[in-house]
Short mmCIF file of N, CA and C in Angstrom, two decimals:
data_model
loop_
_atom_site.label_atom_id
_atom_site.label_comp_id
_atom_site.label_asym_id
_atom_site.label_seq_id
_atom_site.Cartn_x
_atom_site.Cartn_y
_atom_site.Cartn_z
N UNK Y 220 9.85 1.68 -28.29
CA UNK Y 220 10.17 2.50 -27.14
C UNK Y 220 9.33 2.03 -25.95
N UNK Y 221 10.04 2.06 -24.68
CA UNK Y 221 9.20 1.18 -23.50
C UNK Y 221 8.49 2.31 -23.10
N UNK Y 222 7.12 1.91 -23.04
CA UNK Y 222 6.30 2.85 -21.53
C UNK Y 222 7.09 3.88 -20.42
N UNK Y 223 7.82 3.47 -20.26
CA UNK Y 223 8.34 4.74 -19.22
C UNK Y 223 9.45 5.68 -20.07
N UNK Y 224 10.21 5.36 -20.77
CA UNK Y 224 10.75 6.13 -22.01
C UNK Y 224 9.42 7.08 -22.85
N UNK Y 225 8.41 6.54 -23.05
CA UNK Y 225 7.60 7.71 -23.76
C UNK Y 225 6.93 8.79 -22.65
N UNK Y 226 6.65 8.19 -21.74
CA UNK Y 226 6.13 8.64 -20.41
C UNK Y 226 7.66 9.91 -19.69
N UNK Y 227 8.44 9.91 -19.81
CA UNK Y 227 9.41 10.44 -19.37
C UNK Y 227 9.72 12.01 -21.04
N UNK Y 228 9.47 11.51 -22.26
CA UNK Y 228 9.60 12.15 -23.48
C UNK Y 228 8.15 13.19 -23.20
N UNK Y 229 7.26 12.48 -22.67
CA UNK Y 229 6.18 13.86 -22.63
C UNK Y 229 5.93 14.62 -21.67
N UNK Y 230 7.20 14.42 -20.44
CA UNK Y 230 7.37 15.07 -19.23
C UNK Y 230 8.22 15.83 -19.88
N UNK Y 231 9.43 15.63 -20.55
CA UNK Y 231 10.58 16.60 -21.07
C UNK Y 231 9.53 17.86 -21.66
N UNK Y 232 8.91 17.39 -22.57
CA UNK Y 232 8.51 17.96 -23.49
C UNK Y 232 7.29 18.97 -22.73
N UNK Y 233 6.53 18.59 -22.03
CA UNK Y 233 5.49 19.46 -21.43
C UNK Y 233 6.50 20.54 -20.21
N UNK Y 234 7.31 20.04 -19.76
CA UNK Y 234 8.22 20.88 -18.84
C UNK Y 234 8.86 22.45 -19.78
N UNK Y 235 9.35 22.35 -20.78
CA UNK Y 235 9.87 22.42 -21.77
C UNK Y 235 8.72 23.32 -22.32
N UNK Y 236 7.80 23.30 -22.50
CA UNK Y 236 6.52 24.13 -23.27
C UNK Y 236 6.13 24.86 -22.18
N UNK Y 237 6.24 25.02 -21.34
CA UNK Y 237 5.07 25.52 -19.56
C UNK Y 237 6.56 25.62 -18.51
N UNK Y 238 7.54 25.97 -19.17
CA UNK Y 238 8.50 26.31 -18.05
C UNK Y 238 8.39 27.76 -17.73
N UNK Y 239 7.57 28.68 -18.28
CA UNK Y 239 6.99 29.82 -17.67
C UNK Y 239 5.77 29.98 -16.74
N UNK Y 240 5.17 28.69 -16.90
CA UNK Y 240 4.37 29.27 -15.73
C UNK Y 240 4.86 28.96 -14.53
N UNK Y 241 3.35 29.72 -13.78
CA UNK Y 241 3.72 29.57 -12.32
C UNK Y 241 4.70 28.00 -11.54
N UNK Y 242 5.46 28.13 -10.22
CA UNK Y 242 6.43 27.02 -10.25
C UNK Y 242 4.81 26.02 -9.42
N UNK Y 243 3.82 26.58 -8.67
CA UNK Y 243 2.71 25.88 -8.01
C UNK Y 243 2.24 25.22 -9.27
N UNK Y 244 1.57 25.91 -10.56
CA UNK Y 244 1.14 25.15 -11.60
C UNK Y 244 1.90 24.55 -12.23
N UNK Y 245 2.99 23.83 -11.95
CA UNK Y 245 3.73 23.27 -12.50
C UNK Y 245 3.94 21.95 -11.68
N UNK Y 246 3.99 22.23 -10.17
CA UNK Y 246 4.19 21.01 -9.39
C UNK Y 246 2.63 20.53 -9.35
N UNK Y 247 1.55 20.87 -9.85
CA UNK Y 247 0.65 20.38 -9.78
C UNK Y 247 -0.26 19.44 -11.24
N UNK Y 248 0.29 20.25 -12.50
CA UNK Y 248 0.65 18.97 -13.01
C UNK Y 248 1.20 17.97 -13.36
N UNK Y 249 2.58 18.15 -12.61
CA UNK Y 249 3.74 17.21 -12.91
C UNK Y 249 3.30 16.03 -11.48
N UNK Y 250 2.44 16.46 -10.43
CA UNK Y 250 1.78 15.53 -9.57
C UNK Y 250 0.45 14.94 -10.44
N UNK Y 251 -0.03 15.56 -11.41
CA UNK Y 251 -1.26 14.91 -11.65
C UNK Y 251 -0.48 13.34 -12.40
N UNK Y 252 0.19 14.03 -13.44
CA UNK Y 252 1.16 13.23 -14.34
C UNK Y 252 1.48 11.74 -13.78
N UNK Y 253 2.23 12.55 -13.05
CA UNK Y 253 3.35 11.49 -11.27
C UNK Y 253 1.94 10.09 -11.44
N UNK Y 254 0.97 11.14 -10.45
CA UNK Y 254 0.06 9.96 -9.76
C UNK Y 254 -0.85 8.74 -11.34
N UNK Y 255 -0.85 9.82 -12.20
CA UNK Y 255 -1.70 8.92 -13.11
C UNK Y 255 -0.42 7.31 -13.64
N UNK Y 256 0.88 8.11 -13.96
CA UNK Y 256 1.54 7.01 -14.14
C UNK Y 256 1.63 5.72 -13.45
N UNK Y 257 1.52 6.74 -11.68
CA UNK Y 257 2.07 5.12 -10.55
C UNK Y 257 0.59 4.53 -10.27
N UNK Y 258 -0.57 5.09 -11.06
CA UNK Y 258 -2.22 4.14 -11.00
C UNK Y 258 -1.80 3.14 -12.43
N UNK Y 259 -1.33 3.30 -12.97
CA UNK Y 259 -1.26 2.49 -14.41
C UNK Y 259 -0.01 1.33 -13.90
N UNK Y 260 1.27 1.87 -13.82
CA UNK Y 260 2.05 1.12 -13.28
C UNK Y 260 2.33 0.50 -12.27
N UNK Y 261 1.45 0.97 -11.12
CA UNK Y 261 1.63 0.30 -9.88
C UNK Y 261 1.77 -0.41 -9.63
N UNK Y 262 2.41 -2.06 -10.03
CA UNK Y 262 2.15 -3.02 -9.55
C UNK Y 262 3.02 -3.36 -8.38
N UNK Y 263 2.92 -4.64 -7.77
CA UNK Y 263 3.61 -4.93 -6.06
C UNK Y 263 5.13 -5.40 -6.38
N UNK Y 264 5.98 -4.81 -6.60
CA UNK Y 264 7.39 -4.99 -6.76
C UNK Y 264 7.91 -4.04 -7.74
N UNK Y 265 7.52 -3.39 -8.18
CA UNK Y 265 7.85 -2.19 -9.22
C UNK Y 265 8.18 -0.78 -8.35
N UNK Y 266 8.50 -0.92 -7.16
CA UNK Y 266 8.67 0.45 -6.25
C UNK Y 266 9.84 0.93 -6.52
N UNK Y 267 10.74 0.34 -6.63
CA UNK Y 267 12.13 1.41 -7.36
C UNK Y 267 12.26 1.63 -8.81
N UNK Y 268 11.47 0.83 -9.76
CA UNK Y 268 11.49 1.36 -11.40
C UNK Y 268 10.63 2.62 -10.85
N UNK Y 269 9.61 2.77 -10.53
CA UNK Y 269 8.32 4.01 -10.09
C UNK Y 269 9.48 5.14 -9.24
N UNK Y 270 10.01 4.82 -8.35
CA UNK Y 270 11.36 5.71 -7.43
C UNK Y 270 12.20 6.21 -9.02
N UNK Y 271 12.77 5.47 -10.01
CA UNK Y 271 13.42 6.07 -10.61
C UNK Y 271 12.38 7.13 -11.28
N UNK Y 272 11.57 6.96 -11.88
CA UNK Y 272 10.90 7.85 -12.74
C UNK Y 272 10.30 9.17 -11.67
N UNK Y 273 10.07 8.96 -11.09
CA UNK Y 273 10.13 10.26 -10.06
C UNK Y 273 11.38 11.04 -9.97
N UNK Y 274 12.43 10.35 -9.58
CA UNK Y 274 13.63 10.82 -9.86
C UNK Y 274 14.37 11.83 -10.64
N UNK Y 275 13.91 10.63 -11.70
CA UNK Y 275 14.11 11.68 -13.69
C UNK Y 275 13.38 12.74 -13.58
N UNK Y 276 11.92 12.33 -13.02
CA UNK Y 276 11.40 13.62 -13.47
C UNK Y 276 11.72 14.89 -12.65
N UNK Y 277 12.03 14.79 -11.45
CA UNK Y 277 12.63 15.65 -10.86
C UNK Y 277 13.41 16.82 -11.20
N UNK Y 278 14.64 15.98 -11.29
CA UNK Y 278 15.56 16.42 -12.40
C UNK Y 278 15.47 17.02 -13.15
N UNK Y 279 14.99 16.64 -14.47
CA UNK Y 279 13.98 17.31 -15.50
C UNK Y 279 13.72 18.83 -15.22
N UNK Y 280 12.45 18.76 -13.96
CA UNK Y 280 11.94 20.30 -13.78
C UNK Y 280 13.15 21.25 -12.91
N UNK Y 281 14.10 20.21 -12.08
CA UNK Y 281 14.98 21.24 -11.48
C UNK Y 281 15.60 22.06 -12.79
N UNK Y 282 15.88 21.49 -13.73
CA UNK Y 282 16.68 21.95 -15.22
C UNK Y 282 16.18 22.93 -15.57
N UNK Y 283 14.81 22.67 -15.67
CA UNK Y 283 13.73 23.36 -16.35
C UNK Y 283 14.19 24.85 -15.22
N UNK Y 284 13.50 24.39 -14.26
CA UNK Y 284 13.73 26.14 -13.42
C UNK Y 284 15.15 27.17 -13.63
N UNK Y 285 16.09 26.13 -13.65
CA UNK Y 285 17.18 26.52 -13.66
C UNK Y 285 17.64 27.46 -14.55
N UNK Y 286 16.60 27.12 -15.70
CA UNK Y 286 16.83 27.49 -16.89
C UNK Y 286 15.68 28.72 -17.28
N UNK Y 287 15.21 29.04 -16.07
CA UNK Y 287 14.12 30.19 -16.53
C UNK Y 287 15.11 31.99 -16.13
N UNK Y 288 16.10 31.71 -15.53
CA UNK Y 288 16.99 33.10 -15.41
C UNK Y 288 17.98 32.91 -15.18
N UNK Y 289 18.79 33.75 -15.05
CA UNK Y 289 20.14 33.66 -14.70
C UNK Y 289 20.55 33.48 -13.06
N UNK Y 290 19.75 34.71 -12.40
CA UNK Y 290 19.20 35.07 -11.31
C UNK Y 290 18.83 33.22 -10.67
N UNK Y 291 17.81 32.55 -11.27
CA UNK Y 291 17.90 31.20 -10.67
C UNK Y 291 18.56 30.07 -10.67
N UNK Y 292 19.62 30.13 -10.99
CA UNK Y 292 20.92 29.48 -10.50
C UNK Y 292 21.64 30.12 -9.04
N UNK Y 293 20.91 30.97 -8.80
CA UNK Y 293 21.23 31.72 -7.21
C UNK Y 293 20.44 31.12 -6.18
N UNK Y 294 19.46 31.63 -6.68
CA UNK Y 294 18.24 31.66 -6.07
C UNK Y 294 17.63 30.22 -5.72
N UNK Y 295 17.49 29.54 -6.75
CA UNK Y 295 16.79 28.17 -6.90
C UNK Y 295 17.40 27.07 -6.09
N UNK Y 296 17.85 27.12 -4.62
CA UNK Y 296 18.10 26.38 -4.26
C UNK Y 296 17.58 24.55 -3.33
N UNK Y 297 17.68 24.05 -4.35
CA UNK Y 297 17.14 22.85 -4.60
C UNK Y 297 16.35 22.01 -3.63
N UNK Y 298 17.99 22.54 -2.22
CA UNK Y 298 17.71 21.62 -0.80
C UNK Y 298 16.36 22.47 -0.48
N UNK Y 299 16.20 23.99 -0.21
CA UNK Y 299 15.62 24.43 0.39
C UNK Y 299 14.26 24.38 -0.22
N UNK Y 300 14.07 24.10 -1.55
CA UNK Y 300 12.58 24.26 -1.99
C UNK Y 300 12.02 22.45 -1.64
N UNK Y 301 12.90 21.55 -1.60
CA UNK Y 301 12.37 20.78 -1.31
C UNK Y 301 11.71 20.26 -0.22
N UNK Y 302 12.18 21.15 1.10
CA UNK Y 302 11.62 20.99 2.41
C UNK Y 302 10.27 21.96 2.28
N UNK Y 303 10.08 22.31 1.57
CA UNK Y 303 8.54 22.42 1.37
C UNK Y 303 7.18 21.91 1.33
N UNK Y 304 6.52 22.06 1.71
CA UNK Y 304 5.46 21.07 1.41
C UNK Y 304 4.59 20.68 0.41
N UNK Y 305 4.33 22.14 -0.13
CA UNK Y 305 3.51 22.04 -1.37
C UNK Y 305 4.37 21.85 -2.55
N UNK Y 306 6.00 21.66 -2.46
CA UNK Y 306 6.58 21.85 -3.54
C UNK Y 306 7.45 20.33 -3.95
N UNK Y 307 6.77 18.95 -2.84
CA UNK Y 307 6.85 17.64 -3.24
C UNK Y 307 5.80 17.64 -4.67
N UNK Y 308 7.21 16.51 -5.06
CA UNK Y 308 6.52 15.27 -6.03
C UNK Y 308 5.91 14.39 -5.60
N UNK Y 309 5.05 13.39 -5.69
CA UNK Y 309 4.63 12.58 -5.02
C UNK Y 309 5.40 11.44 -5.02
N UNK Y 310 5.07 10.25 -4.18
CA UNK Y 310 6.20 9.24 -4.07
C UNK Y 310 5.19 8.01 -4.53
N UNK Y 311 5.74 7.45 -4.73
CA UNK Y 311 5.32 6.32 -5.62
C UNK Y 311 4.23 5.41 -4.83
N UNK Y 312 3.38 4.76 -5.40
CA UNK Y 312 2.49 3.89 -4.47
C UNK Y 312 1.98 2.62 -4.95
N UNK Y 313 2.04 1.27 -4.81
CA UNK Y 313 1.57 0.58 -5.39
C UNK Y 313 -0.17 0.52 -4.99
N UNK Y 314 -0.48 -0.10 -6.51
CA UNK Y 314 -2.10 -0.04 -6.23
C UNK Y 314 -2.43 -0.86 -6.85
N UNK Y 315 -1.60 -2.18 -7.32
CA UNK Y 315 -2.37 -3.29 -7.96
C UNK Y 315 -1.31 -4.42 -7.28
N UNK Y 316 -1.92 -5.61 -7.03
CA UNK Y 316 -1.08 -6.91 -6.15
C UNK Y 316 -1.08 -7.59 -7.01
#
């Protein structure tokens, strides 16, 4: 199984265990997660494999919320939480040449 396939299996899976807590403690370890991956993977041409996995994981937690009521399939609207500030993922960064 490749590195970003297991890396993506313990995002499912931690989303998935902690989809009750708070949605702040949640974007804050799914940023710790984010940033530790794109320090390991960072290298100088890898900016859209790193763009996809942000992506997925995105996804992922939109599911996850989606899936905490009924009520948030109303409510949870996607565009609007994303113009938030505190409620970015982080974006990818290279850090090794």
């Amino acid at each position: 199984m490749k590195a970003r396939e297991r890396f993506m299996l313990k995002v499912k899976t931690w989303v998935k265990a902690n989809r009750h807590q708070p949605v702040r403690a949640q974007q804050a370890h799914l940023t710790r997660m984010l940033n530790g991956h794109y320090q390991y993977f960072g290298l100088y041409f890898c900016w859209r494999p790193l763009n996809a996995v942000r992506e997925r994981v995105r996804k992922v937690w939109q599911q996850a919320l989606q899936r905490r009521s009924q009520k948030a399939k109303r409510r949870c609207d996607w565009a609007t939480l994303e113009n938030l500030a505190w409620f970015q993922l982080p974006k990818p960064r290279l850090t090794q040449r």
